[in-house]
Coordinates of C-alpha atoms in Angstrom, one line a residue:
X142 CA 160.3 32.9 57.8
X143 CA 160.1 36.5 58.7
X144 CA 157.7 37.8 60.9
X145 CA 155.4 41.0 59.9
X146 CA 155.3 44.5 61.4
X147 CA 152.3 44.7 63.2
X148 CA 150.3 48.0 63.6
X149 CA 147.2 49.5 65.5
X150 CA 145.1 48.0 62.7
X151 CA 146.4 44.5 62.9
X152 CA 144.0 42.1 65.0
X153 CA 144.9 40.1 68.0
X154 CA 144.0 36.8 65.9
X155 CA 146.3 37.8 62.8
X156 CA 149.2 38.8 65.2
X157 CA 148.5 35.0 67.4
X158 CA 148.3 33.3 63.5
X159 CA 151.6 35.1 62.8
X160 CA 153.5 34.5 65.9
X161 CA 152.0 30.6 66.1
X162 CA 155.3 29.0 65.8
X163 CA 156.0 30.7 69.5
X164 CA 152.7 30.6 71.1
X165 CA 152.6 26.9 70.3
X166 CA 153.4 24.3 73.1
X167 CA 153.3 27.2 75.8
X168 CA 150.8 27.2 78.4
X169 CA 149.4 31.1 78.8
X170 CA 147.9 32.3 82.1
X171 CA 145.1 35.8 81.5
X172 CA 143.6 37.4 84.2
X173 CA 140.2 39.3 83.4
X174 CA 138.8 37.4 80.8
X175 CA 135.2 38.3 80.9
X176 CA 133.3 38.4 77.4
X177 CA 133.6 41.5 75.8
X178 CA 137.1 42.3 77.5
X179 CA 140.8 42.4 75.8
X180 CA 141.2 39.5 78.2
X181 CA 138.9 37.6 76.7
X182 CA 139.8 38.4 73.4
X183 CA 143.3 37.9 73.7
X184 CA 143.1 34.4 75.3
X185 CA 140.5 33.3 72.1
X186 CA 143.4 34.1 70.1
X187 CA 145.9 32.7 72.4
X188 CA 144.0 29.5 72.5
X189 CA 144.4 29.1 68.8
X190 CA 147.5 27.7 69.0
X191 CA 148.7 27.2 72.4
X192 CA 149.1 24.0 74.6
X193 CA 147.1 25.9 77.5
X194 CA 145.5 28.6 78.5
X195 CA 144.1 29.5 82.4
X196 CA 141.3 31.9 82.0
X197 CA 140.6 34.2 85.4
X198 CA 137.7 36.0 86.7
X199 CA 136.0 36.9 90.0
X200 CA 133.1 34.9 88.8
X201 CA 132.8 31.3 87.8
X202 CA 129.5 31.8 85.8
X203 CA 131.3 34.5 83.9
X204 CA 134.3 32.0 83.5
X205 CA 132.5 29.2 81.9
X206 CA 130.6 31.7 79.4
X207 CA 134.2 32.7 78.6
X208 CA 135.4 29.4 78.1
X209 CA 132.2 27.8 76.2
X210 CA 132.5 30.6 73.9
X211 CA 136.5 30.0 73.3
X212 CA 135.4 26.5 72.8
X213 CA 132.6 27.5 70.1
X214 CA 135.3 29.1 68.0
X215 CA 138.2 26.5 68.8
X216 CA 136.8 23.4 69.7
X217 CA 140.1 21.8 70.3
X218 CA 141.2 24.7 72.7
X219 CA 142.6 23.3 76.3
X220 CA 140.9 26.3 78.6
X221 CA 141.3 26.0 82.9
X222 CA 139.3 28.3 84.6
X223 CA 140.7 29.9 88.0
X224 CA 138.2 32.0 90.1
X225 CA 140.6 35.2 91.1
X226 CA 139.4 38.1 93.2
X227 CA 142.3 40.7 92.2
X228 CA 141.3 42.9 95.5
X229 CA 141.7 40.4 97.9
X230 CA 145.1 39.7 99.3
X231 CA 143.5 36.3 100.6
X232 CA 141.9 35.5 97.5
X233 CA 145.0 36.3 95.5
X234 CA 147.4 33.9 97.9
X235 CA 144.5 31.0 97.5
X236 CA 144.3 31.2 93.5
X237 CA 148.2 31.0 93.4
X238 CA 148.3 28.2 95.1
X239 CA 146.2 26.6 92.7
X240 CA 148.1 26.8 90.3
X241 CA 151.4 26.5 91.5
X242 CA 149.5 23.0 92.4
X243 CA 149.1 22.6 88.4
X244 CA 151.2 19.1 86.7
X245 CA 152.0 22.2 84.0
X246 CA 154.8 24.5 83.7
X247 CA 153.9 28.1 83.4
X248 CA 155.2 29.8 80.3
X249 CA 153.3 33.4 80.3
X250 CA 151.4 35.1 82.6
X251 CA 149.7 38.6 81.6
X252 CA 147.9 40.7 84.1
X253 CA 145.2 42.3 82.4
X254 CA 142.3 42.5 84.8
X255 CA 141.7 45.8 85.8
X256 CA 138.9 47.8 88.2
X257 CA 136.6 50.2 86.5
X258 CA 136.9 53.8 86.9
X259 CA 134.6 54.8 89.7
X260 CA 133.9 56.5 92.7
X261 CA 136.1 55.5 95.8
X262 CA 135.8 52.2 97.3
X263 CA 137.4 50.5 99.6
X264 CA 138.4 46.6 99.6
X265 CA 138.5 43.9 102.4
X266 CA 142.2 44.5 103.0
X267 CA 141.3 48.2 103.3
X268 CA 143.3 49.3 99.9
X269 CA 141.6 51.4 97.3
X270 CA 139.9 49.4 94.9
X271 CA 141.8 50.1 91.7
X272 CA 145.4 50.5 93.3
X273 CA 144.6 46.7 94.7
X274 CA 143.1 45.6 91.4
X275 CA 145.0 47.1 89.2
X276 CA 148.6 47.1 90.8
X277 CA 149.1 45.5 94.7
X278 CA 147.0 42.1 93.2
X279 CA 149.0 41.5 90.4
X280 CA 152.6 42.0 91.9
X281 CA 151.5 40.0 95.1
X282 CA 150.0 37.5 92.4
X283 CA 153.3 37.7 90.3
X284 CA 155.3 37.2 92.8
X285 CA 153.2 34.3 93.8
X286 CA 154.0 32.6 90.4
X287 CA 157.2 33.6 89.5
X288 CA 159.1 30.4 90.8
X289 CA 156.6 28.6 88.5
X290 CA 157.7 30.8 85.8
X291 CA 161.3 30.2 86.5
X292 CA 160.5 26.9 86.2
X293 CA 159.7 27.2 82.7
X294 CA 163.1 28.2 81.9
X295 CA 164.8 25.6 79.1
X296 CA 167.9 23.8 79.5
X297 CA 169.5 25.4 77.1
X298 CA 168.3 28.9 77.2
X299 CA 166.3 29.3 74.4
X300 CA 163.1 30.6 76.3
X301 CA 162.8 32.9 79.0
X302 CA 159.3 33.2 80.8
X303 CA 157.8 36.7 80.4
X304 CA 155.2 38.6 82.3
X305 CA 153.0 41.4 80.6
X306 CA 151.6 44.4 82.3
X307 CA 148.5 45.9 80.7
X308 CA 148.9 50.1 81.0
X309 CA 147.5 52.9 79.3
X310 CA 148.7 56.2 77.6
X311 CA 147.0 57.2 80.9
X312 CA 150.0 56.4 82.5
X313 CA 151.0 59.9 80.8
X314 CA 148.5 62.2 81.9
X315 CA 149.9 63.1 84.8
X316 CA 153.1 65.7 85.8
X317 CA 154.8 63.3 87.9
X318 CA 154.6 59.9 90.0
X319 CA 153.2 60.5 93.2
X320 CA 154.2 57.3 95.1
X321 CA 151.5 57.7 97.8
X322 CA 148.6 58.1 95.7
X323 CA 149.4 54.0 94.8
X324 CA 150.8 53.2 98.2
X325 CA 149.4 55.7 100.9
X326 CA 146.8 55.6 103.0
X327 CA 143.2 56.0 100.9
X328 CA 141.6 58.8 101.4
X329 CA 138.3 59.6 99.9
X330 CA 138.9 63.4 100.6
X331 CA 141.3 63.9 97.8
X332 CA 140.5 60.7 95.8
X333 CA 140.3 61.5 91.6
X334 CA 139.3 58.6 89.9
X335 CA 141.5 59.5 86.8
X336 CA 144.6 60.4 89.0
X337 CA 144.6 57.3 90.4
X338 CA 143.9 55.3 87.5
X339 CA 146.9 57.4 85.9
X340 CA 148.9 56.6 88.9
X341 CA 148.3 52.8 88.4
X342 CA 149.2 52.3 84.8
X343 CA 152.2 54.3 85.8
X344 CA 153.3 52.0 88.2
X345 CA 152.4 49.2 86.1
X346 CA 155.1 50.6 83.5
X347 CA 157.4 50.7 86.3
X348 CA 156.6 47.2 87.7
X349 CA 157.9 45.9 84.0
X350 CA 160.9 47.8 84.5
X351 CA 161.7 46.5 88.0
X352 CA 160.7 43.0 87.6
X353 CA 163.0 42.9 84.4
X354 CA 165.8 43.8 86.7
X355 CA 165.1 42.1 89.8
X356 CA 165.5 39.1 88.3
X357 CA 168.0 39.7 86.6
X358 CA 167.0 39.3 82.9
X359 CA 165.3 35.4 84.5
X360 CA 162.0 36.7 83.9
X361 CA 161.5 39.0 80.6
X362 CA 158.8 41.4 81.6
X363 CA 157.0 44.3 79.5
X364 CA 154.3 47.3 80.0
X365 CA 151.9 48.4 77.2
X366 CA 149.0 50.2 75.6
X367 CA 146.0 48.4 73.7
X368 CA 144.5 51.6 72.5
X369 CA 141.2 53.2 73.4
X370 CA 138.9 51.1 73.3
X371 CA 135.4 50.4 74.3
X372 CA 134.9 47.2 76.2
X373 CA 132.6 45.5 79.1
X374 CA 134.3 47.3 81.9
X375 CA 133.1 50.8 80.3
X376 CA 129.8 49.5 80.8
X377 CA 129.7 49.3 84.5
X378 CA 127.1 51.4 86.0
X379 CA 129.7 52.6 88.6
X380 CA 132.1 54.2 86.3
X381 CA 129.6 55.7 83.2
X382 CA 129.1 58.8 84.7
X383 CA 132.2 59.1 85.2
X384 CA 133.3 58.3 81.6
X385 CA 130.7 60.4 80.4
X386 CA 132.2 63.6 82.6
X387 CA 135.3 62.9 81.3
X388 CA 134.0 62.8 77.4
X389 CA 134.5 59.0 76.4
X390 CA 131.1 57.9 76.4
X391 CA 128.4 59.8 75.2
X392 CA 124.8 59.9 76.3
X393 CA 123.8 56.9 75.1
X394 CA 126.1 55.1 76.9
X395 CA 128.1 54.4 73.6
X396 CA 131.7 55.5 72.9
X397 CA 132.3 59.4 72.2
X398 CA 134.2 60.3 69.2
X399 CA 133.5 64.4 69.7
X400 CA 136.7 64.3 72.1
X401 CA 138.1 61.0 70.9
X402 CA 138.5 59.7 67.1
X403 CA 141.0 57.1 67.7
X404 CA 138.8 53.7 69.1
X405 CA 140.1 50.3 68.1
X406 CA 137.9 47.6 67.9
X407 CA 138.2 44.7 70.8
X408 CA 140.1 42.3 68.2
X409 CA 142.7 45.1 67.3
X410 CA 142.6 45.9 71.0
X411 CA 144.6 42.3 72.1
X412 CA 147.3 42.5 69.2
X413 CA 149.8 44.5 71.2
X414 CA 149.1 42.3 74.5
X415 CA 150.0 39.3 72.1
X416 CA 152.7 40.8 70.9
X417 CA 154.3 41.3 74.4
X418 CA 153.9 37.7 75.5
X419 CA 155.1 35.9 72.6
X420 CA 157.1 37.9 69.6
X421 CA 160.8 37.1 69.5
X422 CA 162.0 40.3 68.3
X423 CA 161.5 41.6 71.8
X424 CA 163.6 39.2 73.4
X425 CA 166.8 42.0 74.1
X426 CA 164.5 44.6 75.2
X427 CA 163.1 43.4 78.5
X428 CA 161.4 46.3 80.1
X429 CA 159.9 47.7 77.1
X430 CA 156.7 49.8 76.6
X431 CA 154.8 48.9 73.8
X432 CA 151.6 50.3 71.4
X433 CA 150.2 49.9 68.4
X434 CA 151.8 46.2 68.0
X435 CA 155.6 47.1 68.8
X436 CA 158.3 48.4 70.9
X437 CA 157.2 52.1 71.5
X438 CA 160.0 53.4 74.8
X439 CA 159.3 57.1 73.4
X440 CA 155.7 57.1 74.0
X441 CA 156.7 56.0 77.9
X442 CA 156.5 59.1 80.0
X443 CA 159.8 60.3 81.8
X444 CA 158.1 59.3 85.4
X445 CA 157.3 56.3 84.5
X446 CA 161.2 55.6 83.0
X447 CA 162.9 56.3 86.3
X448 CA 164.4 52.9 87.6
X449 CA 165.2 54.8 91.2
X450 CA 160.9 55.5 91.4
X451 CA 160.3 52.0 90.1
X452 CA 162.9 50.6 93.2
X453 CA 161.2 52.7 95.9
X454 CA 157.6 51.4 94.4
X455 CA 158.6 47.9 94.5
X456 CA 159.9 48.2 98.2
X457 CA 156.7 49.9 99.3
X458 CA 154.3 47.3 98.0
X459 CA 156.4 44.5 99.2
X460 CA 155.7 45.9 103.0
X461 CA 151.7 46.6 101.6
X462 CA 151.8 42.9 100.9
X463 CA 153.8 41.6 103.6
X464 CA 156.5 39.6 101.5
X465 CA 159.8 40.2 100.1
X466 CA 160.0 39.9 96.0
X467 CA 163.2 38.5 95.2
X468 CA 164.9 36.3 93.1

């Protein structure tokens, strides 16, 4: 049976439906899966069909909403919860150990979680909150994981585990990759929000790249965009004046369409993150960027292309974190 071309108005739940036959027996780790997220709309759908799924949040309250309201739509969902603090280097090592401690393989893992937007912040390891959140957690995390991925590997070659990296046509908005606005030192005296929110997607891009290479083709790893879309973390009182500066929410608090006509809804928002983890036609394009549901490597900016800047990126957050990445 053929599988459908999906496109930005395809839902996460009809793309999970469609690809079923592939999410089915797998067992699907999702960081940042509060209510009103793409997390948690992506591991609803996810759930559906697949044999598990580990749901991950700073808060365990907020987990077991998550989970109880997976549950209400599919009762027969299998749903672990994993308390994961994404800008803590301690917090990160103690989660992964949890579940490498897990009886089950681990098929898929898809870093989603993400900081808001906001003013400068630093975290208890002294990193800049979004750069830890959004790009040193989840390769310390990944790396944490990835001989549990490995593990997941069949016999015969059929599957290869994959990792997907949630970034942003905001990885675009900037001229070029400035690697010490993601590994230098913070400093609040020339901290943007947007630059370094641009600077993280970017890197996430490049993280699918490298980790596709790295290991050599063992792990099957892939960047995208959901869309613009308004979820929970636009509603964070530390980032909506911020978004409303920058013209994506208006006054009410409610999304802006003056500057911006293209919002997806939360279900359409998860399609392309499915997509990534699970359809089969992507299987000899490791490394890819996708939007909108498919393979999209012209909508990847040049900077964020460059294997040589997604090398020197790697390297510098292996010494950041303290441990070699390799394979």
């Amino acid at each position: 049976m053929s599988l459908p071309e999906f496109s930005s108005s395809t839902t996460g739940e009809e793309a999970a439906d469609a690809l079923a036959g592939e999410i089915q027996g797998k067992n699907v780790l999702i960081t940042g899966t509060s209510v009103g997220g793409i997390g948690f709309e992506t591991a609803r759908v996810i759930a559906k069909h697949a044999n598990l799924v580990v749901i991950t949040g700073y808060s365990a309250e907020r987990l077991k909403v998550a989970e109880d309201t997976i549950k209400k739509d599919f009762p027969s969902a299998n749903i672990r919860s994993l308390v994961l603090d994404l800008s803590s280097l301690a917090a990160i090592r103690k989660a992964a150990a949890e579940v490498n401690s897990y009886s089950e393989p681990l098929h898929v893992l898809i870093n989603n979680a993400a900081a808001p937007i906001a003013p400068f912040e630093l975290t208890v390891d002294n990193l800049e909150r979004q750069t830890a959140t959004d790009h040193i957690g989840p390769f310390l995390f990944t790396k944490l994981l990835a001989p549990k991925l490995l593990a997941s590997t069949s016999s015969s070659g059929s599957y290869t585990p994959r990792v997907v990296f949630l970034s942003s046509t905001g990885h675009a908005f900037i001229p070029g990759f400035d690697l010490s606005q993601v590994v230098g030192k913070p400093d609040p005296a020339t901290y943007h929000p947007f630059n370094v929110y641009s600077h993280v997607k970017a890197a996430n891009v490049l993280m699918a790249i490298e980790l596709s290479r790295c290991s050599g083709g063992k792990i099957k790893a892939y960047s995208l965009c959901p869309g613009l879309i308004f979820t929970n973390i636009h509603q964070k009182e530390q980032s909506i004046e911020i978004m409303q500066a920058a013209g994506f929410i208006d006054g009410d608090k409610k999304p802006s369409t003056e500057k911006f006509d293209v919002w997806k809804s939360i279900p359409q928002g998860a399609t392309t993150t499915v997509v990534a983890a699970f359809d089969p036609r992507l299987n000899d394009h490791a490394g890819a960027y996708l939007s909108n549901g498919a393979e999209a490597n012209k909508e990847r900016a040049a900077h964020s292309s460059d294997p040589a800047t997604a090398e020197k990126l790697w390297t510098a957050t292996e010494e950041i974190v303290g441990e070699k990445f390799t394979f």
